[in-house]
XYZ file of C-alpha atoms in Angstrom:
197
model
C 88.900 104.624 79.350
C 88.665 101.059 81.207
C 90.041 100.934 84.512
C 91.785 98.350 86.539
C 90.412 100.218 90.010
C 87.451 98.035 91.792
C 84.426 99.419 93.499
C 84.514 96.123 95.967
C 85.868 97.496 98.967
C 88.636 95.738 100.549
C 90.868 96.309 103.443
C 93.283 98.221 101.266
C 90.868 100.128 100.402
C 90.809 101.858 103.792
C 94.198 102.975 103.396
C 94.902 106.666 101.917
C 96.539 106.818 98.540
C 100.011 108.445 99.772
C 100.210 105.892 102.323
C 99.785 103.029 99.527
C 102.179 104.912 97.097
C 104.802 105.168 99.684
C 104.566 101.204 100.786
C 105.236 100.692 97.197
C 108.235 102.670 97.068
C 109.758 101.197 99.864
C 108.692 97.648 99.416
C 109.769 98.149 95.664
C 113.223 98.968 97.042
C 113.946 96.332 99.278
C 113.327 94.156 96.479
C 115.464 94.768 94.152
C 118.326 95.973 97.341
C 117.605 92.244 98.648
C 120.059 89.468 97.041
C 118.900 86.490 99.070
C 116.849 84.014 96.912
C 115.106 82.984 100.453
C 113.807 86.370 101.518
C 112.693 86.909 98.011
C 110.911 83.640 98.520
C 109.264 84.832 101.635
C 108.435 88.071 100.110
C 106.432 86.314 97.300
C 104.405 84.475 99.731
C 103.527 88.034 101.312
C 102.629 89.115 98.539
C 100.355 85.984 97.672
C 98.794 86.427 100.801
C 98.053 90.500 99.739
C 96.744 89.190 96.537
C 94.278 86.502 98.099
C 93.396 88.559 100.614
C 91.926 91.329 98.131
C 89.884 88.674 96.864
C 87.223 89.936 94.379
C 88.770 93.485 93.984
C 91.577 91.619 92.188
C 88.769 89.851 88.817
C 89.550 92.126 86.216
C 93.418 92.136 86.900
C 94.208 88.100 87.113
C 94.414 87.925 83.224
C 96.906 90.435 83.665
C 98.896 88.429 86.437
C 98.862 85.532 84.475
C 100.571 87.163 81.619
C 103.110 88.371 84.258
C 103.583 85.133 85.332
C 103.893 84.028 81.655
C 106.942 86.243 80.900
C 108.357 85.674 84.619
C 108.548 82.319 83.527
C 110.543 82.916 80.055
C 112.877 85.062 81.976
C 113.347 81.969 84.469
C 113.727 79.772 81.880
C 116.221 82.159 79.802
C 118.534 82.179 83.066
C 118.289 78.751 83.739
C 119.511 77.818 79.819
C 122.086 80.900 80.556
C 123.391 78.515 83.499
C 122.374 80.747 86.130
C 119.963 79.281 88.495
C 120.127 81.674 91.362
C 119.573 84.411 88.617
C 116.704 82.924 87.712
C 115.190 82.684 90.626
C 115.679 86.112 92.057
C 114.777 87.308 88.592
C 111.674 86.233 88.520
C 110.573 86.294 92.177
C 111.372 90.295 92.154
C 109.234 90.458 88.660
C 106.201 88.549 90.014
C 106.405 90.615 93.839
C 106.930 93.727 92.251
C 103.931 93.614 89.841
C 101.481 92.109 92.116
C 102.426 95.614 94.544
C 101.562 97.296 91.948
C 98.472 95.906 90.763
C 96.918 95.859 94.883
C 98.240 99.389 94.251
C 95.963 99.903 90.978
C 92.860 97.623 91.807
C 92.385 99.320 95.172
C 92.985 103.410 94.518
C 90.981 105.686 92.517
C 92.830 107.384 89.523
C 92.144 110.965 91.179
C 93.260 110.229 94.258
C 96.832 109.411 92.741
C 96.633 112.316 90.953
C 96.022 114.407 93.959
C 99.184 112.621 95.804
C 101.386 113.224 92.616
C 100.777 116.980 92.513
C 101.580 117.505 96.276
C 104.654 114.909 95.921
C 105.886 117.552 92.735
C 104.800 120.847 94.316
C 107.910 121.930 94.932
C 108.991 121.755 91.008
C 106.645 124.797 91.011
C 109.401 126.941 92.590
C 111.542 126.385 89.555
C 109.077 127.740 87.133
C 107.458 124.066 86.449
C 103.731 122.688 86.699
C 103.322 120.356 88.870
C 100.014 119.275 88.098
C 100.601 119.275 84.584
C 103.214 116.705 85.153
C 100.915 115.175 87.663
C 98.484 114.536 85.190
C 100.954 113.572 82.503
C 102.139 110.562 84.950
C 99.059 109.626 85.674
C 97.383 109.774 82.151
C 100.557 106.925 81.244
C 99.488 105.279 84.268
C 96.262 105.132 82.742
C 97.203 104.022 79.072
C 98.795 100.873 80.978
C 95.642 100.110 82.087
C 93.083 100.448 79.357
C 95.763 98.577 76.928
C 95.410 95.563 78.734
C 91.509 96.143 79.259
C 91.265 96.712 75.501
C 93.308 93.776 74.560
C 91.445 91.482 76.974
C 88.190 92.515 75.502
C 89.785 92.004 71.838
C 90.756 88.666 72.649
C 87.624 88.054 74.363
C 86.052 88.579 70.932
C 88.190 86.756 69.074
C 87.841 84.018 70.973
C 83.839 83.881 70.813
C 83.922 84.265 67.125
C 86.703 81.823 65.742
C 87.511 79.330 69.326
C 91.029 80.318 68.795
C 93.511 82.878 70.598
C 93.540 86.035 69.070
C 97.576 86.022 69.621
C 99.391 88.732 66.813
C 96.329 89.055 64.984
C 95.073 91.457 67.325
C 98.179 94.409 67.234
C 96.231 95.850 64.430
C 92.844 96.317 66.174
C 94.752 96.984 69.209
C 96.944 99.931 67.848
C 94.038 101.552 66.062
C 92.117 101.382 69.502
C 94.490 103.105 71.500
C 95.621 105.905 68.862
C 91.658 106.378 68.894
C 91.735 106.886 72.334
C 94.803 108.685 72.380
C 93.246 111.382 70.238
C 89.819 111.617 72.064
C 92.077 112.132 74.753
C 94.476 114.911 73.295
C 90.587 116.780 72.107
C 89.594 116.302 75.704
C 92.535 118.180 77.135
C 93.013 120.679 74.728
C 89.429 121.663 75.453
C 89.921 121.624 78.834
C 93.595 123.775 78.834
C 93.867 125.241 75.811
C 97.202 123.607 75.201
């Protein structure tokens, strides 16, 4: 499956996977804890600065920042015709921060190494008769659906684009949805080669 992670090494890069997955929990927090429209402001610019300071590492995820930024701006837009200006600003600051954590998050850390941090951070399920790294790997397989959807619709509407000039737009669910229960089954044969189960 395509992946969001980049091979060119940036600073974040440098930083261990449980350390990264741990900023985002905390920075995640304070942003939706935080009411002020101001610090929310100041927290975007942060996290412009972490996105332009990732440079190339961040290529294959700016189309999917700039549909984020599409739908931060309907919700803006919503509030504002809702009368709620304020709303709309904290709204969609907290949207836009949030996902650009998440994407340094993705574009900088190998899939395994997530894994790895998600089976030590659920260890202790294993004392009530759970599997840990079963559910370790079924959090990170979703993770890694959310990734190859958007690589597989890019590339669709790459396509589209080169053959007809126009924007793919609903024409490509179909396509889309038969790509991803494809991979969804090559998946499912993978694993139950691999387990058993």
């Amino acid at each position: 499956m395509h992946s969001l992670y980049s091979e060119s090494t940036t600073w974040l890069h440098g930083l261990r996977a449980g350390t990264k997955l741990a900023l985002l929990a905390v920075l995640g927090s304070l942003l939706f804890i935080v009411q002020s429209p101001w610090w929310l402001a100041s927290a975007a610019l942060c996290c412009a600065a972490l996105w332009w300071s990732l440079g190339e590492a961040t290529r294959a995820a700016r189309r999917l920042m700039a549909t984020v930024a599409i739908a931060a701006l309907l919700v803006a837009l919503f509030h504002l015709w809702m009368g709620h200006p304020a709303l709309a600003a904290v709204s969609t600051l907290r949207l836009l921060c949030a996902s650009t954590l998440g994407v340094a998050l993705t574009v900088t850390t190998r899939p395994a190494d997530l894994v790895h941090v998600l089976e030590r951070l659920l260890s202790p399920l294993r004392w009530f008769g759970l599997h840990p790294e079963r559910m370790a790997l079924q959090i990170a397989l979703m993770l890694r659906f959310t990734e190859h959807f958007f690589a597989q619709w890019q590339r669709l509407a790459d396509a589209y684009r080169l053959r007809t000039g126009k924007a793919g737009g609903l024409r490509l669910i179909a396509p889309l949805a038969i790509l991803m229960l494809q991979a969804s089954r090559r998946v499912a044969d993978a694993l139950w080669a691999r387990l058993g189960a």
